[in-house]
CSV table of C-alpha atoms and ligand atoms in Angstrom, one decimal:
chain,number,residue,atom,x,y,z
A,1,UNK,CA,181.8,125.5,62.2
A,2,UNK,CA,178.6,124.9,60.8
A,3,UNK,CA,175.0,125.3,62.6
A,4,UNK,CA,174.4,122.0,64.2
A,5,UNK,CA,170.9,120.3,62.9
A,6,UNK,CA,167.7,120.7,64.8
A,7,UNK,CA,166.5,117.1,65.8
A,8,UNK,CA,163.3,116.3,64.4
A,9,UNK,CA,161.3,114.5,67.1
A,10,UNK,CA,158.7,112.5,65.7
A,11,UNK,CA,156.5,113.0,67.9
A,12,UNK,CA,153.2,115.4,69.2
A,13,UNK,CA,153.6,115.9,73.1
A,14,UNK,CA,150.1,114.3,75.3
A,15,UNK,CA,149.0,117.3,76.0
A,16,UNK,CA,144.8,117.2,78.5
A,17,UNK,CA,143.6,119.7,79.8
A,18,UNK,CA,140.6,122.1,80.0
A,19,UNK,CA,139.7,120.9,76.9
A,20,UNK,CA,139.4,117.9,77.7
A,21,UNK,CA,136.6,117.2,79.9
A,22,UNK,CA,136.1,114.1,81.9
A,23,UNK,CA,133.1,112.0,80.8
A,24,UNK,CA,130.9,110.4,84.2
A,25,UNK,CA,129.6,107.4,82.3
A,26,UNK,CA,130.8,104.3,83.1
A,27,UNK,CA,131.4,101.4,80.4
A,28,UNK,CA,129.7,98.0,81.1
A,29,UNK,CA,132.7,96.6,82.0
A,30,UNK,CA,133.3,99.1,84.3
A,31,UNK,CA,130.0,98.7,85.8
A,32,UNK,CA,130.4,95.4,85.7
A,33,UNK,CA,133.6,95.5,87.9
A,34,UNK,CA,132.0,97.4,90.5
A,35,UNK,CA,129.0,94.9,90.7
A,36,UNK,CA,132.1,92.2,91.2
A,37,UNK,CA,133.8,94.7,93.6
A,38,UNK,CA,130.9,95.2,96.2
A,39,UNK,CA,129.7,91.1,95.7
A,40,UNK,CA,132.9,90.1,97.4
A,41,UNK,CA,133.4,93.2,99.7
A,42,UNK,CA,136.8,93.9,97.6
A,43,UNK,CA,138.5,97.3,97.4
A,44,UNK,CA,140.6,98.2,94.6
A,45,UNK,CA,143.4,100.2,94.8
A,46,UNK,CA,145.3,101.9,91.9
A,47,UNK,CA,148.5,103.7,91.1
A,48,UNK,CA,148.8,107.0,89.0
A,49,UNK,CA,151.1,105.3,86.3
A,50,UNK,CA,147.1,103.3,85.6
A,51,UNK,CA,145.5,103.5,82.8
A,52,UNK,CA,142.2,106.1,82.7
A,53,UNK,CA,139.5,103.7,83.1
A,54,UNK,CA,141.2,101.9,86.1
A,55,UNK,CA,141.8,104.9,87.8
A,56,UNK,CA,138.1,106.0,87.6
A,57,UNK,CA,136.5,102.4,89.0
A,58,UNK,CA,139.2,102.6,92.2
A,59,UNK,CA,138.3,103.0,95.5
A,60,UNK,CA,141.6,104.8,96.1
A,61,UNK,CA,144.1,105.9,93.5
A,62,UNK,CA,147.6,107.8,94.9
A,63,UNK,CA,151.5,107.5,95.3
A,64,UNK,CA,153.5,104.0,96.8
A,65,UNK,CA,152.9,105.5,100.1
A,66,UNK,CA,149.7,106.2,100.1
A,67,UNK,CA,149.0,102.7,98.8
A,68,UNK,CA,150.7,100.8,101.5
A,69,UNK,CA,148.6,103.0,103.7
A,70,UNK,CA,145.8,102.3,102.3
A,71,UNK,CA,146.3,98.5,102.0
A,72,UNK,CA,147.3,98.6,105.7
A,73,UNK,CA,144.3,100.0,107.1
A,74,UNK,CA,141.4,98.4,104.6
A,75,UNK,CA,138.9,96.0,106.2
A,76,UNK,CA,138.1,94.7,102.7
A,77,UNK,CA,138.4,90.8,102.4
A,78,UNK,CA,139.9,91.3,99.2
A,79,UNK,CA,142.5,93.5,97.9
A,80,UNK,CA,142.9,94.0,94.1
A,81,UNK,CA,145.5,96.0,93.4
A,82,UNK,CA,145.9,97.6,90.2
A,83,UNK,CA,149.8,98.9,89.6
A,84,UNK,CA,152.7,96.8,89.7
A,85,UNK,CA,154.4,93.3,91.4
A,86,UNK,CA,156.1,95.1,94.2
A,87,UNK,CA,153.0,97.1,95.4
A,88,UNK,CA,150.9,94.0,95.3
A,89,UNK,CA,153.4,92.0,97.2
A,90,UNK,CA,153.5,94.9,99.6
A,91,UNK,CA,149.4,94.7,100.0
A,92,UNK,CA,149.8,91.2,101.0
A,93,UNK,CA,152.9,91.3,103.4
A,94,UNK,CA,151.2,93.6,105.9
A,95,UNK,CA,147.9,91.7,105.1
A,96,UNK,CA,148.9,87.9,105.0
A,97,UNK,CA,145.3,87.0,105.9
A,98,UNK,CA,143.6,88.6,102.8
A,99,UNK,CA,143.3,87.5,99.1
A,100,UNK,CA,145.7,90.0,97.0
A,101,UNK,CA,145.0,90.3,93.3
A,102,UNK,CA,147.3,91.6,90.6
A,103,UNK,CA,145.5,91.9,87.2
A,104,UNK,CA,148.4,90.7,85.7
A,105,UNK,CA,151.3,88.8,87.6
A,106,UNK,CA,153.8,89.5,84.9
A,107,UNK,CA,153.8,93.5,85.6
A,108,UNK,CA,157.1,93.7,87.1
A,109,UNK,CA,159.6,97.0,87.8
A,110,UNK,CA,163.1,97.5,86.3
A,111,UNK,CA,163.8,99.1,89.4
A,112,UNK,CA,162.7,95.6,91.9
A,113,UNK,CA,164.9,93.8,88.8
A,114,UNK,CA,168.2,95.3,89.3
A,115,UNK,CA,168.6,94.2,93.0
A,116,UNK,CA,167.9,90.7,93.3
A,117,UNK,CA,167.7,89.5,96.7
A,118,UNK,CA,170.8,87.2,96.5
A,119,UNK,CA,172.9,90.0,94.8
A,120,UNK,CA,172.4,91.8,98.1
A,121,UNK,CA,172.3,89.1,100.5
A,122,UNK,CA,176.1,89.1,99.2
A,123,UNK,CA,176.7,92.2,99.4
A,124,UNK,CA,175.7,92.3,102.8
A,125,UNK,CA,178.0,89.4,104.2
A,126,UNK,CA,181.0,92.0,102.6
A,127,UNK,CA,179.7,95.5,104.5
A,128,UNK,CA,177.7,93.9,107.6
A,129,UNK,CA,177.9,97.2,108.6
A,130,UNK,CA,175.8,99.4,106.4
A,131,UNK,CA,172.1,100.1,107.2
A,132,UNK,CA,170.0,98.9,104.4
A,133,UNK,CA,167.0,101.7,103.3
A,134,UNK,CA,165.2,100.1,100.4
A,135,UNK,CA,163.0,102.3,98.4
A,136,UNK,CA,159.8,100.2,98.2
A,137,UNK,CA,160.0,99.7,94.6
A,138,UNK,CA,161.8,96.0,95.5
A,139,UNK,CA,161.0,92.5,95.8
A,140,UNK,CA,160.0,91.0,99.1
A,141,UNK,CA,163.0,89.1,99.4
A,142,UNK,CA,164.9,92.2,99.3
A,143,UNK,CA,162.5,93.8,101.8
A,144,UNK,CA,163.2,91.2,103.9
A,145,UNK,CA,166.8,91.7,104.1
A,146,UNK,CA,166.3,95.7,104.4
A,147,UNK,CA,166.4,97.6,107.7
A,148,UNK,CA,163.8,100.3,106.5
A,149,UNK,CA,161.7,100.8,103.5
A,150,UNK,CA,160.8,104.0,102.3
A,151,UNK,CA,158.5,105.7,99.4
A,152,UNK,CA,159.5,108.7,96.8
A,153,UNK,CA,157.2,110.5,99.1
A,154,UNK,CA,159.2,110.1,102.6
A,155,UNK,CA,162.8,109.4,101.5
A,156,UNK,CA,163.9,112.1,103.1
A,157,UNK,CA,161.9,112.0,106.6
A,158,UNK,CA,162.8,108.2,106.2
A,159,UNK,CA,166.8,108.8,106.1
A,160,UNK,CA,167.0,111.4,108.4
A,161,UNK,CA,166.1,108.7,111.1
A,162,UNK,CA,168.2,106.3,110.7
A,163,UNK,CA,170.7,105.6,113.9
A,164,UNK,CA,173.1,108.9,113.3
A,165,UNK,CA,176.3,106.6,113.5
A,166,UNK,CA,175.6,104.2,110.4
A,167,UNK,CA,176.5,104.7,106.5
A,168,UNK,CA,173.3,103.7,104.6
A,169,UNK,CA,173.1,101.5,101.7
A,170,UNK,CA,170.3,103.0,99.3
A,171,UNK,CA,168.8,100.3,97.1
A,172,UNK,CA,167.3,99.8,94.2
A,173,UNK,CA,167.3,103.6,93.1
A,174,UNK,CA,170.8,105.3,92.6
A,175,UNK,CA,168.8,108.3,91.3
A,176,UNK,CA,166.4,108.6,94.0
A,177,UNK,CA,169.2,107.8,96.7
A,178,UNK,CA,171.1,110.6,95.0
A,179,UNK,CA,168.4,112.8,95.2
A,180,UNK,CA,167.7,111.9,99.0
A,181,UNK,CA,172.0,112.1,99.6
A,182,UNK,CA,172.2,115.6,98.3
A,183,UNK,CA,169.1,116.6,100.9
A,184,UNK,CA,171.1,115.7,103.7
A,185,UNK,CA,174.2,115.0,105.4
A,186,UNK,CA,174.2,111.3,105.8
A,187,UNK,CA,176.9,109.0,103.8
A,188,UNK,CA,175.6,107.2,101.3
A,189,UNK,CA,176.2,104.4,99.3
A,190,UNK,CA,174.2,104.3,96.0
A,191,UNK,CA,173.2,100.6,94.4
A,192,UNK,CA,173.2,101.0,90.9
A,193,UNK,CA,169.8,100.6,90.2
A,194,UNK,CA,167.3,102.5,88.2
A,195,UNK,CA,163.5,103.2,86.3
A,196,UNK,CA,163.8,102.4,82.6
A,197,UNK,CA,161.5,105.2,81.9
A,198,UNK,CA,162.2,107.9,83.8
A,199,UNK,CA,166.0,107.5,82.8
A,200,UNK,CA,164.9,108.0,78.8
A,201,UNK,CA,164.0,111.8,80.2
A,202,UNK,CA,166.7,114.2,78.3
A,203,UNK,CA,167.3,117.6,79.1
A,204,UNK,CA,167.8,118.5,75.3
A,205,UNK,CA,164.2,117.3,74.5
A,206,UNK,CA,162.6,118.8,77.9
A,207,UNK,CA,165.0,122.0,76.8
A,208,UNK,CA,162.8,122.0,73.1
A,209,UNK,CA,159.7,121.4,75.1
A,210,UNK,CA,159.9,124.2,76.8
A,211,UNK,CA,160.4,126.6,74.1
A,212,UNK,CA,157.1,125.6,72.9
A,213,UNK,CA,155.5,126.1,76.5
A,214,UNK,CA,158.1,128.8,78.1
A,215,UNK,CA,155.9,129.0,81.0
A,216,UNK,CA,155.5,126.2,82.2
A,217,UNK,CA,156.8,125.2,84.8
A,218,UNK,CA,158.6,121.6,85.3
A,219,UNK,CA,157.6,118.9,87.7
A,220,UNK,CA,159.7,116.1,87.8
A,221,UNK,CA,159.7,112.7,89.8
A,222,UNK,CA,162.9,112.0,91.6
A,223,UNK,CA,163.9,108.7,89.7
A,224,UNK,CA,164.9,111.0,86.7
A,225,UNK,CA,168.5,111.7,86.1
A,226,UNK,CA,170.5,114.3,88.1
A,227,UNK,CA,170.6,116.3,85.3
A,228,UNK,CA,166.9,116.3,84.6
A,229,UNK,CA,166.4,117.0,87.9
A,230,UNK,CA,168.8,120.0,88.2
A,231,UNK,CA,166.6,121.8,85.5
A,232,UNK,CA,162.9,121.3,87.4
A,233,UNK,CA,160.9,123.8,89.6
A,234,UNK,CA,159.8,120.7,91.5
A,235,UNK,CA,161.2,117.3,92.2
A,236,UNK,CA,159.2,115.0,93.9
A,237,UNK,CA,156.4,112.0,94.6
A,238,UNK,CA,153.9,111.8,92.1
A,239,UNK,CA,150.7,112.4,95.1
A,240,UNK,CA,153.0,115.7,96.2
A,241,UNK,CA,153.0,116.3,92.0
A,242,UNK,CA,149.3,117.1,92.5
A,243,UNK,CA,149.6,120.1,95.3
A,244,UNK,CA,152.8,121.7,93.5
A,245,UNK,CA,150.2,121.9,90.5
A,246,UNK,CA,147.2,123.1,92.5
A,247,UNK,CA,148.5,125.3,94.5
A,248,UNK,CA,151.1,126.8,91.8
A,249,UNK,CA,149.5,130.0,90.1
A,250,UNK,CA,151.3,128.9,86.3
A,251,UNK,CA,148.0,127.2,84.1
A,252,UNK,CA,150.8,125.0,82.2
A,253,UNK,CA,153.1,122.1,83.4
A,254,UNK,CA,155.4,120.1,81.9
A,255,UNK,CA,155.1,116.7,83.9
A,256,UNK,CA,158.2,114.6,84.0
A,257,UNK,CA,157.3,111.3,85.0
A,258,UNK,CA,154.9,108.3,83.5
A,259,UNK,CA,152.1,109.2,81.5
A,260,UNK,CA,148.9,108.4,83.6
A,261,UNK,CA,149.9,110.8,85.8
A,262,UNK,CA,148.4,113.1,83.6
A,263,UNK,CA,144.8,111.5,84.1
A,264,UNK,CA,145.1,112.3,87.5
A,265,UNK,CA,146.3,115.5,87.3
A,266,UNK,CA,143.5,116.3,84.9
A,267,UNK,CA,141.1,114.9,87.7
A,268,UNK,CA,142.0,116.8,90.2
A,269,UNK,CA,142.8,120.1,89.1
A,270,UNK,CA,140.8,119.8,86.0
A,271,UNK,CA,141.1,123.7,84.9
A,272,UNK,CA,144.8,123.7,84.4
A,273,UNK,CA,146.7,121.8,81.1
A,274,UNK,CA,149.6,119.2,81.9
A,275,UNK,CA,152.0,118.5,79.1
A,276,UNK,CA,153.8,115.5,79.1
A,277,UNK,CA,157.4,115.2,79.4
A,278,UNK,CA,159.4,114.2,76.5
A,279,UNK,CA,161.9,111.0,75.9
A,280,UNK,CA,164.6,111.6,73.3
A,281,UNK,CA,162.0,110.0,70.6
A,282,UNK,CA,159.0,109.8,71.8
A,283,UNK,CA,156.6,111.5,74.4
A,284,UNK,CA,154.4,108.5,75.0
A,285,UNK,CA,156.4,107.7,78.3
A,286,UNK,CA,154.0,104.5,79.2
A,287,UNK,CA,155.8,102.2,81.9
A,288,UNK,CA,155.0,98.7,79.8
A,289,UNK,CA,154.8,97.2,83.4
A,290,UNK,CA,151.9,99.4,84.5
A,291,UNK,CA,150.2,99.6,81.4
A,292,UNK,CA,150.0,95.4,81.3
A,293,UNK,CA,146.7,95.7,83.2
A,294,UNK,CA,143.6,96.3,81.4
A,295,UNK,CA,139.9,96.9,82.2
A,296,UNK,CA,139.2,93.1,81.2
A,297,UNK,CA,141.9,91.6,83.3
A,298,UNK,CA,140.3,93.9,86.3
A,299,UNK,CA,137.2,92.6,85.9
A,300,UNK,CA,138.5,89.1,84.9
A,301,UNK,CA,140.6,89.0,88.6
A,302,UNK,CA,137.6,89.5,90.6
A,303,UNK,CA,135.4,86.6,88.5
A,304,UNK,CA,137.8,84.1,88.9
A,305,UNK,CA,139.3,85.0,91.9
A,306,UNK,CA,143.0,85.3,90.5
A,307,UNK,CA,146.3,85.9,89.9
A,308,UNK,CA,146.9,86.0,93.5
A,309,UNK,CA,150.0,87.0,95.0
A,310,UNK,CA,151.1,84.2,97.2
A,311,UNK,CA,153.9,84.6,99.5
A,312,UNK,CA,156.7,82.4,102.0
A,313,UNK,CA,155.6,83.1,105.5
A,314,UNK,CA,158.9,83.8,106.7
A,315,UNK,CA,159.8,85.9,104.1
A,316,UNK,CA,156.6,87.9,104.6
A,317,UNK,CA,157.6,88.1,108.2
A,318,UNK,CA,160.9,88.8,107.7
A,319,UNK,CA,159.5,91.7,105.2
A,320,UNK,CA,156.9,93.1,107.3
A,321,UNK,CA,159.4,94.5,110.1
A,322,UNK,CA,161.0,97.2,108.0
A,323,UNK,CA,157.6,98.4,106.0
A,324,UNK,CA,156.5,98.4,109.6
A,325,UNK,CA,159.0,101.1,110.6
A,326,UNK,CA,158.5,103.1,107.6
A,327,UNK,CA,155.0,103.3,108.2
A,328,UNK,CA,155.7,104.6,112.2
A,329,UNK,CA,158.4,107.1,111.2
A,330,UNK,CA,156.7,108.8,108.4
A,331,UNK,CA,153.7,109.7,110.4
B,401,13P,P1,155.6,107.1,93.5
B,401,13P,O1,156.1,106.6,94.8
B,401,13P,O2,155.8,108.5,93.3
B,401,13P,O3,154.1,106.6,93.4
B,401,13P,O4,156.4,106.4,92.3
B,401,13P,C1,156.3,105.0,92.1
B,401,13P,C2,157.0,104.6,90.9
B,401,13P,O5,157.0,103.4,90.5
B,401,13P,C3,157.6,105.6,90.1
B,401,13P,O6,158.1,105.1,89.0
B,402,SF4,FE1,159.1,100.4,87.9
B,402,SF4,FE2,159.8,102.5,86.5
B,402,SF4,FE3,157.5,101.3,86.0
B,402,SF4,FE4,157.8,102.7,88.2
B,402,SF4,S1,157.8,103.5,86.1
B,402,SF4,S2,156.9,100.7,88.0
B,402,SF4,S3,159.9,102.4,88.7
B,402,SF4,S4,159.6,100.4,85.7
C-alpha cells in the first residue's frame, strides 16, 4: 500500500506569548467608552471568546458563570454586555429593572439555535417525566421551560443535585451532557445539540499540532467532540482554562476552544505561550457570533442607549426560577 499523503494545512497556528507584550494605552475610542461608561454609571461585562480591545475596557471579563454572577450582583444602572444573545438575555432576566445592552442584537449561538423552545415544549408533553438541565447557552424561552440551568463551569456540581430518582434531559449540548454523563452516574438523555466551532476541532490536526509543540500540554473546553476530548490533559470551563495554565509547570499550551481565549490567557499569565488549537483548515477558530461586536458598536451602545434586550415578563419570570437554583447550588 502506498504512504498516505501528508495534509497540507494552509494555515500558521495564533500562537502570543512572552513575545508578545501587552500595550497599556488606550485608543480614543476606548477612552472614549469609558468616559460613556462612568456618565451613565454602566458596567460592562465581557466574555473570553471577545475581541482584545473589548476585553481590556471591561469591568469584568470571565466564563458564563461568572458572568451571570456578576450581572446578578452589579448595582450598575446599566448593563452592557459584550458576548453573545443568551448571556445578554441572562443579564436582563435576573435584572428586569436595568437597561441591558448587546452591541450587536444579531450575535446569536448555534448551540441556543438547535433547541428552540417549541421543539422542547413538545418534547416535554411526550417525557413529562424527565428533569430538564439546560446548559445556559439557550434562549429564555427554553430557560423558562428548564428545571435548572447550569454553566461549563458547574455542570457537574449542577447534575449531581438533581432529585436522585429522575432521568435528566441535557439540552442544548450533547457534547457537554456527554462529558457531564460520563462524570457521574445519573441517566441521561442527550438533545442533539452542539457549538459549530468547537465541533470543527480534529484530532488529526491537534495530533500534527502537537508534533510541532510535543510539550505542550492540551486544554480543551468541554463542547469539543468526545474524541477531542479523550486526547486533552484538561477538559474544562474556559475561567478554570486559566488556573490549569497557571498553575501547570509546562511553558506551552495548546488551547482547544475559541480564539480570544488566548487574549486572556496572555493577560493573566503573561510569561507562558498559548498556541491555538487547530480546525481541519484553518486555526483562526473565531466564533462569528462573538466576534460581531466591535469597539465602535461598544461605544456606539452606550451613546444611543441601544440595542436593548427587551423581554416578556412572564417569560422572564418563568426563566428566572431555574437560573435562580443554579446560582444557590453552585455556591
Ligand atoms: P464558558 O462557559 O466556558 O464561558 O463557555 C461559553 C461558550 O459559549 C463556549 O462556547
Ligand atoms: Fe455559541 Fe459556540 Fe459561539 Fe459559544 S462559541 S457562543 S457555543 S456558537
Amino acid at each position: 500500500m502506498p504512504p498516505t499523503a501528508p495534509i497540507l494545512r494552509n494555515y500558521e497556528p495564533v500562537v502570543i506569548g512572552p513575545q508578545k507584550p501587552s500595550s497599556s494605552e488606550l485608543s480614543p475610542i476606548q477612552e472614549e467608552i469609558l468616559r460613556l461608561k462612568k456618565e451613565q454609571n454602566a458596567v460592562i461585562l465581557a466574555h473570553n471568546y471577545q475581541i482584545e480591545p473589548i476585553q481590556r475596557i471591561a469591568d469584568y471579563v470571565g466564563d458564563s458563570l461568572g458572568l451571570a454572577y456578576k450581572a446578578a450582583e452589579t448595582d450598575a444602572d446599566t448593563i452592557l454586555f459584550c458576548g453573545v444573545h443568551f448571556m445578554a438575555e441572562t443579564a436582563k432576566i435576573v435584572n428586569p429593572g436595568k437597561t441591558v445592552l448587546l452591541p450587536d442584537l444579531e450575535a446569536g449561538c448555534s448551540l441556543s439555535d438547535s433547541c428552540p423552545p417549541e421543539d422542547l415544549r413538545a418534547f416535554k408533553e411526550k417525557h413529562p417525566e424527565l428533569y430538564v438541565v439546560a446548559y445556559i447557552n439557550c434562549s429564555a424561552g427554553v430557560k423558562a421551560l428548564s428545571d435548572v440551568i447550569c454553566t461549563s463551569g458547574n455542570a457537574v456540581k449542577i447534575v449531581e443535585q438533581v432529585p436522585a430518582d429522575k432521568e435528566i434531559l441535557f439540552v442544548p449540548d450533547q457534547n457537554l451532557g456527554q462529558w457531564v454523563a460520563r462524570q457521574t452516574d445519573r441517566k441521561i438523555h442527550l438533545w442533539p445539540g452542539s457549538c459549530y466551532v468547537h465541533v470543527l476541532f480534529t484530532v488529526q490536526a491537534i495530533e500534527e499540532l502537537q508534533d510541532q509543540y510535543p510539550d505542550a500540554p492540551l486544554v480543551a473546553h468541554p463542547e469539543c467532540t468526545e474524541a477531542v476530548r479523550d486526547i486533552a490533559d484538561e477538559v474544562c470551563s474556559t475561567e478554570k482554562m486559566i488556573g490549569f495554565c497557571r498553575d501547570h509547570p509546562a511553558r506551552e499550551f495548546i488551547v482547544i476552544t475559541e480564539s480570544g481565549m488566548l487574549h486572556r490567557l496572555h493577560r493573566e499569565v503573561p510569561e507562558k505561550t498559548f498556541i491555538a488549537g487547530p480546525t481541519e483548515n484553518c486555526a483562526c477558530n473565531d466564533c462569528r457570533y462573538m466576534k460581531m461586536n466591535t469597539i465602535e458598536k461598544v461605544r456606539d451602545a452606550l451613546q444611543k442607549k441601544q440595542p436593548e434586550i427587551q423581554l416578556d415578563e412572564e417569560i422572564r419570570q418563568a426563566a428566572y426560577q431555574p437560573i435562580k437554583r443554579m446560582l444557590d447550588w453552585s455556591r
